[in-house]
mmCIF file of C-alpha atoms in Angstrom:
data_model
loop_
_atom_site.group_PDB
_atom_site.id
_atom_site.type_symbol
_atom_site.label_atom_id
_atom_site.label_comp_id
_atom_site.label_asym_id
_atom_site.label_seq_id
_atom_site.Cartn_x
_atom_site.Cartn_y
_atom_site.Cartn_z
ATOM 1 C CA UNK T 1 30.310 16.949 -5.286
ATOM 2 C CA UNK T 2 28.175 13.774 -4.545
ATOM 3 C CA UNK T 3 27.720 11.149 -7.186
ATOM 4 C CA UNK T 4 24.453 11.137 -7.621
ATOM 5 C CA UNK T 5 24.556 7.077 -8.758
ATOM 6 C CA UNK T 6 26.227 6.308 -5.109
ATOM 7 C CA UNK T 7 23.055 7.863 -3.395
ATOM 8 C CA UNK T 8 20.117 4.930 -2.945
ATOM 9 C CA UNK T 9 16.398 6.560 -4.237
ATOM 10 C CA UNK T 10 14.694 4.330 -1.837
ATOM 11 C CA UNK T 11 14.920 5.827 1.586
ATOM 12 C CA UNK T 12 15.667 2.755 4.511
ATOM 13 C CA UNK T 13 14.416 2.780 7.926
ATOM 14 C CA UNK T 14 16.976 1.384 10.632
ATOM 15 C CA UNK T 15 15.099 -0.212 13.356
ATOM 16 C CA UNK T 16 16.539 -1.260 16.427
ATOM 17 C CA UNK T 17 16.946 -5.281 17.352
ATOM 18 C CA UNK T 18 14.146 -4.397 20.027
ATOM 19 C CA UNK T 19 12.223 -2.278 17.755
ATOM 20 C CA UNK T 20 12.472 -5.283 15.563
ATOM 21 C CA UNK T 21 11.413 -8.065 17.849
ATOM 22 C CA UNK T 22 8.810 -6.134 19.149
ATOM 23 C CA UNK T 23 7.092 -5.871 15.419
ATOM 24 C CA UNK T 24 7.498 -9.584 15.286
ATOM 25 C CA UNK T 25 5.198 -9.982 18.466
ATOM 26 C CA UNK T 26 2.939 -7.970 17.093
ATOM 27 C CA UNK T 27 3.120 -9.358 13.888
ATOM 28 C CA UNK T 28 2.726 -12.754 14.882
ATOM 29 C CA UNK T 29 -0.513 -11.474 17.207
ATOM 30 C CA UNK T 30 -2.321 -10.756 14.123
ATOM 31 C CA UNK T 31 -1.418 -13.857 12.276
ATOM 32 C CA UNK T 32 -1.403 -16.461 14.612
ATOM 33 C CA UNK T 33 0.889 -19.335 14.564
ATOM 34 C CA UNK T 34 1.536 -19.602 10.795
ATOM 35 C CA UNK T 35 4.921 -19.964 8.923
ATOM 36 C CA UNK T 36 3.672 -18.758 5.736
ATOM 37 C CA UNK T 37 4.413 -15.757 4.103
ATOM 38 C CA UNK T 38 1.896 -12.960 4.674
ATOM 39 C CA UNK T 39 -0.063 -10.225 3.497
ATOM 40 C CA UNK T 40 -0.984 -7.143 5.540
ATOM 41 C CA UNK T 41 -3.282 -4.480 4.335
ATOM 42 C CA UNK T 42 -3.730 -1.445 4.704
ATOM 43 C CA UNK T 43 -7.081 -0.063 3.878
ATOM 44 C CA UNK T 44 -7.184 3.132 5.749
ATOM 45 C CA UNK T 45 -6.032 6.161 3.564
ATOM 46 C CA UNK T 46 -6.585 9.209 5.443
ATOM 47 C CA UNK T 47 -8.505 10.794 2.473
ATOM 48 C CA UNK T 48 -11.289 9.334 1.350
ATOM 49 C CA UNK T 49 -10.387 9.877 -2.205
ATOM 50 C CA UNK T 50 -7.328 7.848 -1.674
ATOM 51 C CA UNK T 51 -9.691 4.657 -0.252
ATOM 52 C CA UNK T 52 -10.524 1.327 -2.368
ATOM 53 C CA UNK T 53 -13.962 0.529 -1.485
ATOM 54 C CA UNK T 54 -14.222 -1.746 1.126
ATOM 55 C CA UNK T 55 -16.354 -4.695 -0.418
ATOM 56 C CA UNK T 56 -12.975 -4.565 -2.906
ATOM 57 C CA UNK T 57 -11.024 -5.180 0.453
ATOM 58 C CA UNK T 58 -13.356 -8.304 1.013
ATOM 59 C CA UNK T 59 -13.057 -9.707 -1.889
ATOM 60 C CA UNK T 60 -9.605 -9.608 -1.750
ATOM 61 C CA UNK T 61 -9.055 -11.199 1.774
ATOM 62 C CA UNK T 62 -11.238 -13.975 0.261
ATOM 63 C CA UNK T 63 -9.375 -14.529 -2.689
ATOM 64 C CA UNK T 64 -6.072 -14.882 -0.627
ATOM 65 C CA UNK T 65 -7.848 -17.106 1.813
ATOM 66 C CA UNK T 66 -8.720 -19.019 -0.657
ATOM 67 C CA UNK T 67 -5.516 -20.018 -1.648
ATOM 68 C CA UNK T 68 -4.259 -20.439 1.868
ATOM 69 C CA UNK T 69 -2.357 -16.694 2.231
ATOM 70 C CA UNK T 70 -2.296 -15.622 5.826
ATOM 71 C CA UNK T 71 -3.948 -11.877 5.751
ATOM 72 C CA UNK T 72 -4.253 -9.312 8.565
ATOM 73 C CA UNK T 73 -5.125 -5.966 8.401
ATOM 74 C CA UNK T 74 -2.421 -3.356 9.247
ATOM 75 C CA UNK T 75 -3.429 -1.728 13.257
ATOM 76 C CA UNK T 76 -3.134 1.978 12.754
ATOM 77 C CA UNK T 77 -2.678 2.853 16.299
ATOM 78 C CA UNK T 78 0.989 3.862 17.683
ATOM 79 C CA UNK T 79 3.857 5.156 16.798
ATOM 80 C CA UNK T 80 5.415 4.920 12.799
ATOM 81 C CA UNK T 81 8.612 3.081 14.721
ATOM 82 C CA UNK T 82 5.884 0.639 15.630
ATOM 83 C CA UNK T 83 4.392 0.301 12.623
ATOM 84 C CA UNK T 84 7.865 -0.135 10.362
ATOM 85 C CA UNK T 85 8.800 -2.761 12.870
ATOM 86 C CA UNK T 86 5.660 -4.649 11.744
ATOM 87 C CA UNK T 87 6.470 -3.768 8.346
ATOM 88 C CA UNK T 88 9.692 -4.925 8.418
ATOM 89 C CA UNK T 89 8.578 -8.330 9.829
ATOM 90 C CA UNK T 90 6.693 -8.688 6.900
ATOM 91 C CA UNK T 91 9.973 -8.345 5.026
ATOM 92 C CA UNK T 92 11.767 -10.838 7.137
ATOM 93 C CA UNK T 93 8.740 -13.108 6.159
ATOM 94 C CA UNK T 94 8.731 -12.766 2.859
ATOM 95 C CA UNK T 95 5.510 -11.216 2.643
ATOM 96 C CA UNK T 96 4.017 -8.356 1.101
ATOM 97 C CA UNK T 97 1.954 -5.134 2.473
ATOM 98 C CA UNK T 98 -0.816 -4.014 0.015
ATOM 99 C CA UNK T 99 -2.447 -0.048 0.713
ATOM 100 C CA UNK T 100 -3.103 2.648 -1.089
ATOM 101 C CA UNK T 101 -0.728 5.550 -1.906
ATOM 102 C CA UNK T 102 -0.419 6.319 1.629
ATOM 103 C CA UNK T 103 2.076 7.350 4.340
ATOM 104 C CA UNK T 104 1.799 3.796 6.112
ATOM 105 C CA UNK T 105 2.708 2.211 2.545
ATOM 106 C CA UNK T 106 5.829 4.512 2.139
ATOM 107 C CA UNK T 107 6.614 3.256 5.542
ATOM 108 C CA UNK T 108 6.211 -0.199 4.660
ATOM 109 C CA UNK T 109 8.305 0.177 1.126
ATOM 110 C CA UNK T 110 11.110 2.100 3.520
ATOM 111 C CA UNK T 111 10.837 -1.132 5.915
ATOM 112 C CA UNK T 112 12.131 -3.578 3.474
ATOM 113 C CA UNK T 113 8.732 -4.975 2.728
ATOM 114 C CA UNK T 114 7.457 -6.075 -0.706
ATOM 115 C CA UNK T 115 4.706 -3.308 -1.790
ATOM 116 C CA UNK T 116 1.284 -3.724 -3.684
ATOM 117 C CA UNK T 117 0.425 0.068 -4.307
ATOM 118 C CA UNK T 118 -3.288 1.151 -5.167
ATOM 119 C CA UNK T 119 -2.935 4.776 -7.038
ATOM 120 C CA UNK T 120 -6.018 6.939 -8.144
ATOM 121 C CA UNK T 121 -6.159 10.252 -7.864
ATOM 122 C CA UNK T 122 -2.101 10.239 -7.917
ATOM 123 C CA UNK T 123 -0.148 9.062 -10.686
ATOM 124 C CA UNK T 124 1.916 6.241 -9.785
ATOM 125 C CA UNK T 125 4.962 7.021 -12.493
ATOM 126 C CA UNK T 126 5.310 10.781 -10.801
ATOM 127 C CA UNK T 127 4.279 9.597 -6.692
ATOM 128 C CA UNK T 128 4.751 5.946 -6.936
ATOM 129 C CA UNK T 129 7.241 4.053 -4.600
ATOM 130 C CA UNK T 130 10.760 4.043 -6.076
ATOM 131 C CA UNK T 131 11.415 0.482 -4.493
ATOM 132 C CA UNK T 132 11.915 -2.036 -7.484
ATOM 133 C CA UNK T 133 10.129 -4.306 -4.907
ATOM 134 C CA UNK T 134 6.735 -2.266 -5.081
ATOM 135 C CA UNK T 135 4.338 -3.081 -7.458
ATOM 136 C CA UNK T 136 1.584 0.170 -8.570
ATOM 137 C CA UNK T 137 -1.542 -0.236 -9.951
ATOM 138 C CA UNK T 138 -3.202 3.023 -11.518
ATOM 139 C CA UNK T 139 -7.080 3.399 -11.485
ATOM 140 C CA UNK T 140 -8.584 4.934 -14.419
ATOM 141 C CA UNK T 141 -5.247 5.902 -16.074
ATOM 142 C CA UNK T 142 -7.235 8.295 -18.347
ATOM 143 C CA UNK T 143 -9.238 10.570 -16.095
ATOM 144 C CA UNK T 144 -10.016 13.653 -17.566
ATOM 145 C CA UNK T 145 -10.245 14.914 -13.831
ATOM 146 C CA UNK T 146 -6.524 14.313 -13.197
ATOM 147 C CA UNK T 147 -4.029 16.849 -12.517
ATOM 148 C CA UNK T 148 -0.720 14.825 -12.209
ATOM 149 C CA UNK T 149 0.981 18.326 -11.502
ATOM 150 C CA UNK T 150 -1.344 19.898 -9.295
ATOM 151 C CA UNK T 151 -3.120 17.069 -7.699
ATOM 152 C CA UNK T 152 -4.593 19.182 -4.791
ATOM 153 C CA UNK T 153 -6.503 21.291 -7.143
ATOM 154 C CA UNK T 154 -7.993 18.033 -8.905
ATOM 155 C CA UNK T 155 -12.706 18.416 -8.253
ATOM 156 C CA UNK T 156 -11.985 15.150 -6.128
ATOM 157 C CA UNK T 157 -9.193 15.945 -4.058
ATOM 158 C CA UNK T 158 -10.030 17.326 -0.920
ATOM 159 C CA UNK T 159 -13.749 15.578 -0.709
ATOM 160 C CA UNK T 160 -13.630 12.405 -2.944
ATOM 161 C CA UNK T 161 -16.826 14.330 -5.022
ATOM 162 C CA UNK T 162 -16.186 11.828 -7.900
ATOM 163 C CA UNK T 163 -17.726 14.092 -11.128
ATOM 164 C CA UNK T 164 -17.838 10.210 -12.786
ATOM 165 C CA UNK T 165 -19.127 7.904 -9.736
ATOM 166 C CA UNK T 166 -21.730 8.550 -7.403
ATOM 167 C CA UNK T 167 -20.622 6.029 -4.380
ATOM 168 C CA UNK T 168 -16.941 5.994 -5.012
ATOM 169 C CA UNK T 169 -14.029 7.442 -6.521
ATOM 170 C CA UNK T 170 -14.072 5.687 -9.975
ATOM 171 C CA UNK T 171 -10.344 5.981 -10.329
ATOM 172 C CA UNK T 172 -10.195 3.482 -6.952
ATOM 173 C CA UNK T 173 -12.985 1.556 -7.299
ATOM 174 C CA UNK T 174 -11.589 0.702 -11.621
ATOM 175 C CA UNK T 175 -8.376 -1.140 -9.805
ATOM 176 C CA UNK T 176 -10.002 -4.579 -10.454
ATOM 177 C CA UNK T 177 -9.636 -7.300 -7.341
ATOM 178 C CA UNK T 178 -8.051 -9.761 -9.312
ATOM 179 C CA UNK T 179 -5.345 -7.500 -10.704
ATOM 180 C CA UNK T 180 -4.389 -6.811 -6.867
ATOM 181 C CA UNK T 181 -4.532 -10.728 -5.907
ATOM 182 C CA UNK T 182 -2.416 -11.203 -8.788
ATOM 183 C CA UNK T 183 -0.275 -8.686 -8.022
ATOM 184 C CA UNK T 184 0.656 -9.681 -4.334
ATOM 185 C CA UNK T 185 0.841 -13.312 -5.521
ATOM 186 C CA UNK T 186 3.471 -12.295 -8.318
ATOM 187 C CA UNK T 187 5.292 -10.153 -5.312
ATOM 188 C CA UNK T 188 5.570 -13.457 -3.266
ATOM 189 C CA UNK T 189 7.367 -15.513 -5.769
#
């Protein structure tokens, strides 16, 4: 029988030395020449109930400008190889990847990179990432929307009909800016 103690929670990607270098390039492409540890997001979610508005996303970029953070957002075209290469130079860097609870944030958590995870409709302590490196931050903890064990069947699920916000989900749009800038800066030290 397997020990379930010898058996790591976090699943690891194993990327080749090509695979690798090859995220670096790209990596470097969408920082520029900078030696400083980074920050990539990852605003896409592939469900619009899963998205943090995108004047949040500005605000954070110029927050982390501010104090000098290089910032890129994450290219969602390719292959998930491609992307955990990218991820994983992140790791090698030192930085951290900040998204939503997505599939490219798993990836990222998988690829050795320091996580920043947005939750809302999901409940970070049953879907977050199991990484002691990721950090989760829970919109609206008290919905009375929620369905931790039946999320798909949650009013906002498959449309992001928010029965408390007209223009966004409320449970994305309550994860404050300045908890998240605090958050990746926290993750960097």
């Amino acid at each position: 029988m397997l020990d379930p103690s010898a058996v790591d929670p976090v699943p690891r990607l194993r990327l080749s030395p090509a695979e690798r270098a090859e995220g670096a390039r790209e990596l470097a492409g969408l920082l520029g020449p900078t030696r400083r540890r980074p920050v990539l997001l990852v605003p896409e979610a592939g469900m619009a109930v899963k998205l943090w508005p995108e004047r949040r996303w500005k605000e954070l970029v110029a927050i982390l400008d501010g104090m000098g953070v290089p910032v890129a957002a994450v290219p969602q075209a390719g292959s998930l190889r491609r992307l955990a290469a990218v991820f994983a130079d992140v790791a090698r860097r030192g930085g951290v990847v900040v998204g939503g609870d997505t599939g490219p944030l798993r990836v990222a958590a998988a690829s050795g990179a320091r996580t920043v995870a947005l939750f809302g409709p999901t409940l970070a302590s049953r879907y977050g990432l199991g990484d002691p490196a990721a950090v989760h931050l829970q919109g609206l903890p008290d919905c009375p929307h929620r369905r931790p064990t039946a999320i798909t069947t949650q009013v906002c699920w498959w449309h992001a009909n928010c029965p408390l916000s007209a223009t966004d989900p409320a449970c994305m749009a309550d994860i404050p800016v300045t908890a998240v800038a605090e958050a990746v800066v926290r993750s960097m030290s």
